[in-house]
């Protein structure tokens, strides 16, 4: 049983399209992080959200933390080939204990 | 340059071999972690070291043996592995054992294949 469910598992889109990926759990997070992992590399932190309802923007990426702190979404506007990668969410359940989801594999075609 | 360096990048080993994975960080972090990443599975936390003391061991088989000689170096000693142990092994570090805020800094991983 996975504590964090990410959807979709795979997403292939054309350059310029918008997309949203989701991270869901039945448990409450103290905080949640999103990472992007490119092939052959380790994950790189994109953002940390802490407060329920919080929205953070990073250029074309918008991250939202659910009001109940059980879910999160990542929206990408006008996707580019450089956005290609595995997007991982990681939820903090107890102090400094993070559990990762399986990720969404995004492919943006030129 | 991620600040966390892992060697080797790729490793093929037989089930009777003994090998070690190495991780090095010069970020001044005092917590280091080993994660296992298998296809279509969440990252699995294996071991946590904080201030060079092992603070977590997530029911990892004894054929995996970690070592943290100082706050900058972390090793994972491998012996008599099974083919299902083939995976990407990621090392990470964080400051003060709190990954919230600045998150983990990951290395590029060691792609391990057990034959």
XYZ file of C-alpha atoms in Angstrom:
225
model
C 0.000 0.000 0.000
C 1.409 3.334 -1.046
C 1.005 6.194 1.379
C 1.206 8.717 -1.437
C -0.578 8.197 -4.731
C 0.567 10.195 -7.705
C -1.422 10.523 -10.890
C -1.160 10.123 -13.718
C 1.757 7.699 -13.780
C 2.713 8.731 -17.295
C 1.929 11.823 -19.331
C 3.028 12.607 -22.861
C 2.084 15.997 -24.282
C 3.058 18.452 -26.984
C 5.108 21.535 -26.310
C 2.895 24.455 -25.352
C 0.174 22.421 -23.654
C -0.851 22.814 -20.032
C -0.942 19.953 -17.559
C -1.682 19.123 -13.943
C -0.312 16.260 -11.877
C -1.631 15.179 -8.508
C -0.373 13.825 -5.221
C -2.944 12.346 -2.848
C -3.043 10.654 0.529
C -5.553 9.761 3.208
C -3.156 11.123 5.804
C -2.312 14.676 6.787
C 1.118 16.087 5.947
C 3.131 18.496 8.041
C 4.677 19.681 4.800
C 4.998 18.491 1.238
C 7.776 18.763 -1.279
C 7.911 18.415 -5.043
C 11.041 17.201 -6.814
C 11.964 16.755 -10.461
C 14.275 13.960 -11.490
C 15.883 13.921 -14.924
C 17.176 10.690 -16.469
C 20.476 9.622 -14.960
C 20.268 12.155 -12.142
C 18.949 12.403 -8.611
C 15.796 14.318 -7.685
C 16.084 18.083 -7.325
C 13.837 20.017 -4.952
C 11.381 22.375 -6.662
C 9.273 23.610 -3.748
C 8.141 22.997 -0.188
C 4.579 23.820 0.897
C 3.637 23.940 4.540
C 0.309 25.723 5.041
C -3.053 24.302 3.973
C -4.326 26.144 0.884
C -0.884 27.515 0.113
C -0.057 28.304 -3.504
C 3.486 28.777 -4.723
C 4.667 29.731 -8.186
C 7.974 28.959 -9.803
C 7.983 30.521 -13.277
C 5.498 28.363 -15.270
C 4.968 25.916 -12.406
C 2.186 26.432 -9.861
C 2.042 24.289 -6.734
C -1.002 24.045 -4.526
C -1.359 22.424 -1.124
C -4.853 21.211 -0.268
C -6.771 22.953 2.507
C -6.724 19.764 4.602
C -3.028 19.182 3.850
C -3.755 15.722 2.411
C -3.165 16.468 -1.250
C -1.249 18.656 -3.622
C -1.143 19.519 -7.277
C 1.444 20.774 -9.699
C 0.280 22.716 -12.737
C 2.602 23.498 -15.630
C 1.643 26.179 -18.118
C 2.914 26.040 -21.699
C 5.086 22.993 -21.138
C 8.504 22.867 -22.763
C 10.770 19.919 -23.617
C 13.010 20.979 -20.716
C 10.156 20.122 -18.341
C 10.530 16.454 -19.231
C 11.311 14.301 -16.208
C 9.930 12.363 -13.270
C 7.969 14.528 -10.847
C 7.982 13.227 -7.283
C 6.045 14.413 -4.293
C 7.251 13.745 -0.760
C 5.032 14.169 2.291
C 6.272 14.785 5.807
C 4.233 12.621 8.215
C 6.270 12.954 11.363
C 9.137 15.213 12.255
C 11.584 14.989 9.378
C 10.102 11.725 8.077
C 9.325 12.042 4.390
C 7.642 9.430 2.243
C 7.849 9.645 -1.517
C 5.255 8.842 -4.144
C 6.046 6.746 -7.250
C 6.111 9.823 -9.416
C 4.607 11.078 -12.662
C 6.765 10.579 -15.709
C 6.288 13.575 -17.997
C 7.415 13.686 -21.618
C 7.054 16.959 -23.491
C 7.443 16.535 -27.231
C 8.809 19.391 -29.353
C 27.295 20.023 -9.567
C 24.761 18.903 -7.003
C 27.090 18.965 -4.011
C 26.550 15.252 -3.375
C 28.834 12.933 -5.317
C 28.220 9.223 -5.674
C 30.588 6.614 -7.040
C 30.494 4.477 -9.000
C 27.720 5.655 -11.331
C 27.150 2.125 -12.602
C 27.928 -1.224 -11.000
C 27.359 -4.774 -12.182
C 28.036 -7.448 -9.610
C 27.517 -11.142 -9.164
C 25.513 -12.510 -6.280
C 28.646 -13.677 -4.486
C 30.581 -10.440 -4.836
C 31.287 -7.805 -2.229
C 31.253 -4.173 -3.294
C 30.789 -0.743 -1.749
C 28.966 2.378 -2.835
C 30.425 5.711 -1.836
C 28.769 9.052 -1.191
C 30.458 12.352 -0.412
C 29.013 15.765 0.394
C 30.737 19.078 1.043
C 27.640 21.115 1.798
C 28.184 21.194 5.537
C 25.114 19.014 6.061
C 25.069 16.752 9.089
C 22.432 14.214 8.045
C 22.892 11.657 5.285
C 20.548 9.083 3.807
C 20.482 6.038 1.545
C 17.427 5.548 -0.659
C 16.569 2.749 -3.065
C 14.684 3.617 -6.264
C 13.111 0.778 -8.234
C 11.000 1.123 -11.346
C 7.385 2.107 -10.663
C 7.931 2.107 -6.897
C 8.265 4.971 -4.434
C 11.708 5.859 -3.196
C 12.415 3.601 -0.255
C 14.311 5.057 2.684
C 16.971 2.577 3.780
C 19.182 4.279 6.338
C 19.497 7.640 8.050
C 22.590 9.008 9.726
C 22.493 12.149 11.826
C 25.744 13.502 13.234
C 27.399 10.238 12.151
C 25.041 8.092 14.208
C 22.597 5.752 12.562
C 19.147 6.929 13.596
C 17.029 4.835 11.281
C 17.227 1.417 9.682
C 14.064 0.600 7.781
C 14.061 -3.194 7.998
C 16.758 -3.437 5.399
C 18.272 -6.911 4.852
C 21.645 -7.441 6.475
C 23.272 -7.906 3.066
C 23.238 -4.079 3.000
C 25.589 -2.556 5.567
C 25.984 1.210 5.906
C 28.963 3.073 7.282
C 29.337 6.749 8.109
C 32.922 7.510 9.165
C 32.322 11.286 9.283
C 29.636 13.792 8.395
C 30.906 14.148 4.811
C 31.099 10.500 3.809
C 28.639 7.646 3.633
C 29.176 4.129 2.364
C 26.870 1.248 1.559
C 28.607 -2.112 1.710
C 27.009 -4.838 -0.365
C 27.447 -8.601 -0.132
C 25.598 -11.668 -1.416
C 22.956 -9.556 -3.120
C 19.946 -10.889 -4.986
C 18.792 -9.935 -8.501
C 15.804 -8.101 -6.960
C 18.293 -5.730 -5.326
C 19.019 -4.271 -8.747
C 17.960 -0.625 -8.573
C 19.183 2.962 -8.460
C 20.712 3.712 -5.068
C 20.514 7.357 -4.137
C 22.431 9.148 -1.439
C 21.043 12.374 0.008
C 21.980 14.899 2.643
C 20.180 17.606 4.616
C 20.974 20.159 7.249
C 20.359 19.383 10.909
C 18.319 16.292 10.041
C 15.460 18.538 8.929
C 14.700 18.126 5.291
C 11.767 20.543 5.482
C 12.524 23.871 3.901
C 15.612 23.230 1.862
C 14.779 19.586 1.243
C 17.153 16.818 0.512
C 20.155 17.258 -1.778
C 20.489 14.072 -3.779
C 23.429 12.593 -5.595
C 23.105 11.247 -9.128
C 22.862 7.697 -7.849
C 24.551 4.378 -8.499
C 22.757 2.147 -10.985
C 23.271 -1.340 -9.550
C 22.676 -4.526 -11.520
C 22.973 -7.871 -9.750
C 23.530 -10.813 -12.088
